[in-house]
């Protein structure tokens, strides 16, 4: 892999990750709680339809256990909860004090809703990771034959007049390098993700890895 290509891929990783961070901040700041809940229900139905209810429930239960260990048991929900302290302005009976108190209540309500959305998005991310874990053995089973076949094809070409395609090699190399980034994007995309998207990504990774190996320079 050339240094120029590596630099471009690293730059793409950097800017996509920066864009995702900015998007997450903006999304958490404005999206309604009901919208997140509806998306989670839709994704649950899609997972149940493709994986079956037992497998989907097992994945979601595993995500709930992770959430409990990472968030609940460490007291993060309580630490990020909103309270309503009795400020001096709130205890004052003047009109100006009541307006200030009302503004504080509105700000606290907004902040509480934003925190709830943040934890809901984090829980959905854990759920998607848990669903991905179902396909990990499938990924290994898919990748190994592609790697072996790609290596065999390359060895045959290196000892014959077989021709390697630089375009297929470049496509395979770039997709293999960027597929983890695509997976991260899928974990956070604000749309219901059907369960079959992940195995499809596994197959694409296998094909790309095969192309990168089989069409590598014969004499390299």
PDB file of C-alpha atoms in Angstrom:
ATOM      1  CA  UNK A   1       0.000   0.000   0.000  1.00  0.00           C
ATOM      2  CA  UNK A   2       1.494   3.360  -1.013  1.00  0.00           C
ATOM      3  CA  UNK A   3       2.068   6.113   1.512  1.00  0.00           C
ATOM      4  CA  UNK A   4      -0.215   8.420  -0.470  1.00  0.00           C
ATOM      5  CA  UNK A   5      -3.092   5.958  -0.363  1.00  0.00           C
ATOM      6  CA  UNK A   6      -2.522   5.328   3.344  1.00  0.00           C
ATOM      7  CA  UNK A   7      -2.527   9.048   4.052  1.00  0.00           C
ATOM      8  CA  UNK A   8      -5.774   9.523   2.153  1.00  0.00           C
ATOM      9  CA  UNK A   9      -7.443   6.685   4.037  1.00  0.00           C
ATOM     10  CA  UNK A  10      -6.234   8.044   7.394  1.00  0.00           C
ATOM     11  CA  UNK A  11      -7.492  11.486   6.438  1.00  0.00           C
ATOM     12  CA  UNK A  12     -10.869  10.009   5.520  1.00  0.00           C
ATOM     13  CA  UNK A  13     -11.002   8.210   8.889  1.00  0.00           C
ATOM     14  CA  UNK A  14     -10.171  11.472  10.664  1.00  0.00           C
ATOM     15  CA  UNK A  15     -12.751  13.634   8.914  1.00  0.00           C
ATOM     16  CA  UNK A  16     -15.516  11.034   9.084  1.00  0.00           C
ATOM     17  CA  UNK A  17     -14.938  10.558  12.822  1.00  0.00           C
ATOM     18  CA  UNK A  18     -14.897  14.332  13.379  1.00  0.00           C
ATOM     19  CA  UNK A  19     -18.105  14.645  11.371  1.00  0.00           C
ATOM     20  CA  UNK A  20     -19.726  11.859  13.385  1.00  0.00           C
ATOM     21  CA  UNK A  21     -18.805  13.527  16.686  1.00  0.00           C
ATOM     22  CA  UNK A  22     -20.298  16.820  15.500  1.00  0.00           C
ATOM     23  CA  UNK A  23     -23.392  15.004  14.235  1.00  0.00           C
ATOM     24  CA  UNK A  24     -23.881  13.101  17.523  1.00  0.00           C
ATOM     25  CA  UNK A  25     -23.668  16.330  19.527  1.00  0.00           C
ATOM     26  CA  UNK A  26     -26.199  18.026  17.264  1.00  0.00           C
ATOM     27  CA  UNK A  27     -28.451  14.969  17.164  1.00  0.00           C
ATOM     28  CA  UNK A  28     -28.552  14.614  20.945  1.00  0.00           C
ATOM     29  CA  UNK A  29     -29.250  18.347  21.240  1.00  0.00           C
ATOM     30  CA  UNK A  30     -32.353  18.435  19.033  1.00  0.00           C
ATOM     31  CA  UNK A  31     -33.889  15.000  18.409  1.00  0.00           C
ATOM     32  CA  UNK A  32     -37.155  14.274  20.288  1.00  0.00           C
ATOM     33  CA  UNK A  33     -37.159  11.409  22.754  1.00  0.00           C
ATOM     34  CA  UNK A  34     -40.154   9.861  20.987  1.00  0.00           C
ATOM     35  CA  UNK A  35     -38.202   9.678  17.732  1.00  0.00           C
ATOM     36  CA  UNK A  36     -35.419   7.621  19.350  1.00  0.00           C
ATOM     37  CA  UNK A  37     -37.945   5.318  21.021  1.00  0.00           C
ATOM     38  CA  UNK A  38     -39.797   4.741  17.738  1.00  0.00           C
ATOM     39  CA  UNK A  39     -36.546   3.922  15.934  1.00  0.00           C
ATOM     40  CA  UNK A  40     -35.553   1.438  18.626  1.00  0.00           C
ATOM     41  CA  UNK A  41     -38.927  -0.302  18.392  1.00  0.00           C
ATOM     42  CA  UNK A  42     -38.692  -0.463  14.599  1.00  0.00           C
ATOM     43  CA  UNK A  43     -35.194  -1.921  14.771  1.00  0.00           C
ATOM     44  CA  UNK A  44     -36.348  -4.456  17.356  1.00  0.00           C
ATOM     45  CA  UNK A  45     -39.096  -5.602  14.981  1.00  0.00           C
ATOM     46  CA  UNK A  46     -36.625  -5.854  12.083  1.00  0.00           C
ATOM     47  CA  UNK A  47     -34.189  -7.901  14.185  1.00  0.00           C
ATOM     48  CA  UNK A  48     -36.974 -10.201  15.386  1.00  0.00           C
ATOM     49  CA  UNK A  49     -38.214 -10.741  11.829  1.00  0.00           C
ATOM     50  CA  UNK A  50     -34.757 -11.658  10.507  1.00  0.00           C
ATOM     51  CA  UNK A  51     -33.110 -13.368  13.488  1.00  0.00           C
ATOM     52  CA  UNK A  52     -36.194 -14.734  15.197  1.00  0.00           C
ATOM     53  CA  UNK A  53     -37.586 -13.505  18.485  1.00  0.00           C
ATOM     54  CA  UNK A  54     -35.355 -15.689  20.742  1.00  0.00           C
ATOM     55  CA  UNK A  55     -32.089 -14.557  19.111  1.00  0.00           C
ATOM     56  CA  UNK A  56     -33.157 -10.908  18.983  1.00  0.00           C
ATOM     57  CA  UNK A  57     -34.246 -10.989  22.625  1.00  0.00           C
ATOM     58  CA  UNK A  58     -30.973 -12.629  23.648  1.00  0.00           C
ATOM     59  CA  UNK A  59     -28.980  -9.893  21.894  1.00  0.00           C
ATOM     60  CA  UNK A  60     -31.051  -7.170  23.523  1.00  0.00           C
ATOM     61  CA  UNK A  61     -30.766  -8.796  26.950  1.00  0.00           C
ATOM     62  CA  UNK A  62     -26.988  -8.925  26.511  1.00  0.00           C
ATOM     63  CA  UNK A  63     -26.967  -5.219  25.602  1.00  0.00           C
ATOM     64  CA  UNK A  64     -29.077  -4.480  28.703  1.00  0.00           C
ATOM     65  CA  UNK A  65     -26.534  -6.307  30.874  1.00  0.00           C
ATOM     66  CA  UNK A  66     -23.703  -4.302  29.318  1.00  0.00           C
ATOM     67  CA  UNK A  67     -25.632  -1.075  29.934  1.00  0.00           C
ATOM     68  CA  UNK A  68     -26.210  -2.053  33.545  1.00  0.00           C
ATOM     69  CA  UNK A  69     -22.531  -2.810  34.121  1.00  0.00           C
ATOM     70  CA  UNK A  70     -21.185   0.239  32.293  1.00  0.00           C
ATOM     71  CA  UNK A  71     -23.752   2.853  33.303  1.00  0.00           C
ATOM     72  CA  UNK A  72     -26.202   1.837  36.006  1.00  0.00           C
ATOM     73  CA  UNK A  73     -23.786   0.115  38.375  1.00  0.00           C
ATOM     74  CA  UNK A  74     -21.395   3.060  38.214  1.00  0.00           C
ATOM     75  CA  UNK A  75     -24.145   5.514  39.084  1.00  0.00           C
ATOM     76  CA  UNK A  76     -23.931   7.484  35.849  1.00  0.00           C
ATOM     77  CA  UNK A  77     -27.704   7.757  35.534  1.00  0.00           C
ATOM     78  CA  UNK A  78     -27.954   9.372  38.963  1.00  0.00           C
ATOM     79  CA  UNK A  79     -24.981  11.639  38.295  1.00  0.00           C
ATOM     80  CA  UNK A  80     -26.507  12.945  35.071  1.00  0.00           C
ATOM     81  CA  UNK A  81     -30.022  13.291  36.502  1.00  0.00           C
ATOM     82  CA  UNK A  82     -31.533  16.743  36.755  1.00  0.00           C
ATOM     83  CA  UNK A  83     -32.593  18.205  40.080  1.00  0.00           C
ATOM     84  CA  UNK A  84     -34.594  21.304  40.938  1.00  0.00           C
ATOM     85  CA  UNK A  85     -32.695  23.191  43.659  1.00  0.00           C
ATOM     86  CA  UNK A  86     -34.444  25.914  45.567  1.00  0.00           C
ATOM     87  CA  UNK A  87     -32.582  28.983  44.371  1.00  0.00           C
ATOM     88  CA  UNK A  88     -32.916  32.402  46.035  1.00  0.00           C
ATOM     89  CA  UNK A  89     -34.704  33.675  42.928  1.00  0.00           C
ATOM     90  CA  UNK A  90     -37.262  30.884  43.160  1.00  0.00           C
ATOM     91  CA  UNK A  91     -38.005  31.735  46.792  1.00  0.00           C
ATOM     92  CA  UNK A  92     -38.483  35.422  46.036  1.00  0.00           C
ATOM     93  CA  UNK A  93     -42.078  36.417  45.410  1.00  0.00           C
ATOM     94  CA  UNK A  94     -41.429  39.114  42.785  1.00  0.00           C
ATOM     95  CA  UNK A  95     -42.506  38.826  39.151  1.00  0.00           C
ATOM     96  CA  UNK A  96     -38.890  38.938  37.978  1.00  0.00           C
ATOM     97  CA  UNK A  97     -37.994  36.101  40.331  1.00  0.00           C
ATOM     98  CA  UNK A  98     -40.859  33.958  39.012  1.00  0.00           C
ATOM     99  CA  UNK A  99     -39.668  34.524  35.447  1.00  0.00           C
ATOM    100  CA  UNK A 100     -36.148  33.485  36.379  1.00  0.00           C
ATOM    101  CA  UNK A 101     -37.482  30.415  38.179  1.00  0.00           C
ATOM    102  CA  UNK A 102     -39.591  29.474  35.151  1.00  0.00           C
ATOM    103  CA  UNK A 103     -36.574  29.866  32.840  1.00  0.00           C
ATOM    104  CA  UNK A 104     -34.523  27.617  35.104  1.00  0.00           C
ATOM    105  CA  UNK A 105     -37.259  24.972  35.088  1.00  0.00           C
ATOM    106  CA  UNK A 106     -37.443  25.061  31.282  1.00  0.00           C
ATOM    107  CA  UNK A 107     -33.666  24.728  31.009  1.00  0.00           C
ATOM    108  CA  UNK A 108     -33.676  21.798  33.420  1.00  0.00           C
ATOM    109  CA  UNK A 109     -36.482  20.097  31.496  1.00  0.00           C
ATOM    110  CA  UNK A 110     -34.590  20.502  28.220  1.00  0.00           C
ATOM    111  CA  UNK A 111     -31.345  19.242  29.767  1.00  0.00           C
ATOM    112  CA  UNK A 112     -33.103  16.245  31.296  1.00  0.00           C
ATOM    113  CA  UNK A 113     -34.589  15.315  27.918  1.00  0.00           C
ATOM    114  CA  UNK A 114     -31.168  15.668  26.225  1.00  0.00           C
ATOM    115  CA  UNK A 115     -29.546  13.404  28.808  1.00  0.00           C
ATOM    116  CA  UNK A 116     -32.287  10.812  28.289  1.00  0.00           C
ATOM    117  CA  UNK A 117     -31.685  10.900  24.520  1.00  0.00           C
ATOM    118  CA  UNK A 118     -27.934  10.544  25.053  1.00  0.00           C
ATOM    119  CA  UNK A 119     -28.359   7.382  27.135  1.00  0.00           C
ATOM    120  CA  UNK A 120     -30.934   6.000  24.676  1.00  0.00           C
ATOM    121  CA  UNK A 121     -28.485   6.476  21.792  1.00  0.00           C
ATOM    122  CA  UNK A 122     -25.745   4.792  23.827  1.00  0.00           C
ATOM    123  CA  UNK A 123     -28.055   1.877  24.645  1.00  0.00           C
ATOM    124  CA  UNK A 124     -28.938   1.457  20.974  1.00  0.00           C
ATOM    125  CA  UNK A 125     -25.236   1.444  20.107  1.00  0.00           C
ATOM    126  CA  UNK A 126     -24.710  -1.375  22.633  1.00  0.00           C
ATOM    127  CA  UNK A 127     -27.659  -3.244  21.140  1.00  0.00           C
ATOM    128  CA  UNK A 128     -26.186  -3.005  17.651  1.00  0.00           C
ATOM    129  CA  UNK A 129     -22.809  -4.215  18.918  1.00  0.00           C
ATOM    130  CA  UNK A 130     -24.590  -7.117  20.633  1.00  0.00           C
ATOM    131  CA  UNK A 131     -26.394  -8.035  17.406  1.00  0.00           C
ATOM    132  CA  UNK A 132     -23.055  -7.819  15.605  1.00  0.00           C
ATOM    133  CA  UNK A 133     -21.617 -10.386  18.018  1.00  0.00           C
ATOM    134  CA  UNK A 134     -24.073 -12.928  16.600  1.00  0.00           C
ATOM    135  CA  UNK A 135     -22.360 -12.618  13.221  1.00  0.00           C
ATOM    136  CA  UNK A 136     -18.747 -12.842  14.463  1.00  0.00           C
ATOM    137  CA  UNK A 137     -18.455 -16.634  13.825  1.00  0.00           C
ATOM    138  CA  UNK A 138     -20.102 -16.060  10.433  1.00  0.00           C
ATOM    139  CA  UNK A 139     -17.454 -13.412   9.630  1.00  0.00           C
ATOM    140  CA  UNK A 140     -14.637 -15.870  10.329  1.00  0.00           C
ATOM    141  CA  UNK A 141     -16.290 -18.612   8.273  1.00  0.00           C
ATOM    142  CA  UNK A 142     -16.767 -16.191   5.365  1.00  0.00           C
ATOM    143  CA  UNK A 143     -13.321 -14.581   5.414  1.00  0.00           C
ATOM    144  CA  UNK A 144     -11.176 -17.727   5.657  1.00  0.00           C
ATOM    145  CA  UNK A 145     -12.319 -19.276   2.312  1.00  0.00           C
ATOM    146  CA  UNK A 146     -11.941 -15.911   0.547  1.00  0.00           C
ATOM    147  CA  UNK A 147      -8.422 -15.473   1.922  1.00  0.00           C
ATOM    148  CA  UNK A 148      -7.371 -19.026   1.009  1.00  0.00           C
ATOM    149  CA  UNK A 149      -8.856 -18.812  -2.479  1.00  0.00           C
ATOM    150  CA  UNK A 150      -7.345 -15.385  -3.088  1.00  0.00           C
ATOM    151  CA  UNK A 151      -3.920 -16.642  -2.067  1.00  0.00           C
ATOM    152  CA  UNK A 152      -4.223 -19.695  -4.322  1.00  0.00           C
ATOM    153  CA  UNK A 153      -5.281 -17.521  -7.265  1.00  0.00           C
ATOM    154  CA  UNK A 154      -2.330 -15.199  -6.694  1.00  0.00           C
ATOM    155  CA  UNK A 155       0.135 -18.105  -6.508  1.00  0.00           C
ATOM    156  CA  UNK A 156      -1.215 -19.512  -9.762  1.00  0.00           C
ATOM    157  CA  UNK A 157      -0.886 -16.125 -11.449  1.00  0.00           C
ATOM    158  CA  UNK A 158       2.647 -15.627 -10.137  1.00  0.00           C
ATOM    159  CA  UNK A 159       3.762 -18.822 -11.880  1.00  0.00           C
ATOM    160  CA  UNK A 160       1.848 -18.320 -15.114  1.00  0.00           C
ATOM    161  CA  UNK A 161       0.839 -15.627 -17.548  1.00  0.00           C
ATOM    162  CA  UNK A 162      -2.273 -14.750 -15.568  1.00  0.00           C
ATOM    163  CA  UNK A 163      -2.982 -11.047 -15.403  1.00  0.00           C
ATOM    164  CA  UNK A 164      -3.723  -9.113 -12.226  1.00  0.00           C
ATOM    165  CA  UNK A 165      -6.164  -6.224 -12.286  1.00  0.00           C
ATOM    166  CA  UNK A 166      -4.832  -3.108 -10.546  1.00  0.00           C
ATOM    167  CA  UNK A 167      -8.362  -1.706 -10.391  1.00  0.00           C
ATOM    168  CA  UNK A 168      -9.672  -4.787  -8.547  1.00  0.00           C
ATOM    169  CA  UNK A 169      -6.691  -4.614  -6.193  1.00  0.00           C
ATOM    170  CA  UNK A 170      -7.259  -0.933  -5.416  1.00  0.00           C
ATOM    171  CA  UNK A 171     -10.983  -1.513  -4.835  1.00  0.00           C
ATOM    172  CA  UNK A 172     -10.332  -4.466  -2.542  1.00  0.00           C
ATOM    173  CA  UNK A 173      -7.594  -2.701  -0.610  1.00  0.00           C
ATOM    174  CA  UNK A 174      -9.621   0.462  -0.051  1.00  0.00           C
ATOM    175  CA  UNK A 175     -12.766  -1.392   0.993  1.00  0.00           C
ATOM    176  CA  UNK A 176     -10.869  -3.605   3.439  1.00  0.00           C
ATOM    177  CA  UNK A 177      -9.179  -0.551   4.957  1.00  0.00           C
ATOM    178  CA  UNK A 178     -12.405   1.423   5.226  1.00  0.00           C
ATOM    179  CA  UNK A 179     -14.859  -1.343   6.201  1.00  0.00           C
ATOM    180  CA  UNK A 180     -14.239  -0.808   9.961  1.00  0.00           C
ATOM    181  CA  UNK A 181     -15.128   2.846   9.446  1.00  0.00           C
ATOM    182  CA  UNK A 182     -18.301   1.820   7.618  1.00  0.00           C
ATOM    183  CA  UNK A 183     -19.170  -0.458  10.534  1.00  0.00           C
ATOM    184  CA  UNK A 184     -18.728   2.404  13.020  1.00  0.00           C
ATOM    185  CA  UNK A 185     -21.001   4.588  10.890  1.00  0.00           C
ATOM    186  CA  UNK A 186     -23.635   1.834  10.835  1.00  0.00           C
ATOM    187  CA  UNK A 187     -23.520   1.662  14.636  1.00  0.00           C
ATOM    188  CA  UNK A 188     -24.498   5.322  14.896  1.00  0.00           C
ATOM    189  CA  UNK A 189     -26.614   5.997  11.814  1.00  0.00           C
ATOM    190  CA  UNK A 190     -29.978   7.539  12.847  1.00  0.00           C
ATOM    191  CA  UNK A 191     -32.051   5.015  10.919  1.00  0.00           C
ATOM    192  CA  UNK A 192     -33.344   1.543  11.803  1.00  0.00           C
ATOM    193  CA  UNK A 193     -30.694  -0.965  10.673  1.00  0.00           C
ATOM    194  CA  UNK A 194     -32.022  -4.370   9.543  1.00  0.00           C
ATOM    195  CA  UNK A 195     -30.052  -7.318  10.924  1.00  0.00           C
ATOM    196  CA  UNK A 196     -29.144  -8.549   7.436  1.00  0.00           C
ATOM    197  CA  UNK A 197     -26.985  -5.456   6.797  1.00  0.00           C
ATOM    198  CA  UNK A 198     -24.158  -6.838   8.939  1.00  0.00           C
ATOM    199  CA  UNK A 199     -23.848 -10.253   7.209  1.00  0.00           C
ATOM    200  CA  UNK A 200     -24.012  -8.445   3.869  1.00  0.00           C
ATOM    201  CA  UNK A 201     -21.103  -6.290   5.025  1.00  0.00           C
ATOM    202  CA  UNK A 202     -19.233  -9.468   6.019  1.00  0.00           C
ATOM    203  CA  UNK A 203     -19.660 -10.893   2.516  1.00  0.00           C
ATOM    204  CA  UNK A 204     -18.511  -7.619   0.924  1.00  0.00           C
ATOM    205  CA  UNK A 205     -15.442  -7.650   3.180  1.00  0.00           C
ATOM    206  CA  UNK A 206     -14.686 -11.207   2.057  1.00  0.00           C
ATOM    207  CA  UNK A 207     -14.994 -10.316  -1.641  1.00  0.00           C
ATOM    208  CA  UNK A 208     -12.830  -7.216  -1.156  1.00  0.00           C
ATOM    209  CA  UNK A 209     -10.178  -9.170   0.735  1.00  0.00           C
ATOM    210  CA  UNK A 210     -10.152 -11.774  -2.037  1.00  0.00           C
ATOM    211  CA  UNK A 211      -9.689  -9.054  -4.674  1.00  0.00           C
ATOM    212  CA  UNK A 212      -6.879  -7.407  -2.695  1.00  0.00           C
ATOM    213  CA  UNK A 213      -4.997 -10.723  -2.333  1.00  0.00           C
ATOM    214  CA  UNK A 214      -5.724 -12.298  -5.729  1.00  0.00           C
ATOM    215  CA  UNK A 215      -4.830  -9.168  -7.693  1.00  0.00           C
ATOM    216  CA  UNK A 216      -1.792  -8.156  -5.697  1.00  0.00           C
ATOM    217  CA  UNK A 217       1.276  -7.610  -7.873  1.00  0.00           C
ATOM    218  CA  UNK A 218       2.445 -11.037  -9.034  1.00  0.00           C
ATOM    219  CA  UNK A 219       6.136 -10.441  -8.389  1.00  0.00           C
ATOM    220  CA  UNK A 220       5.766  -8.455  -5.158  1.00  0.00           C
TER     221      UNK A 220
END
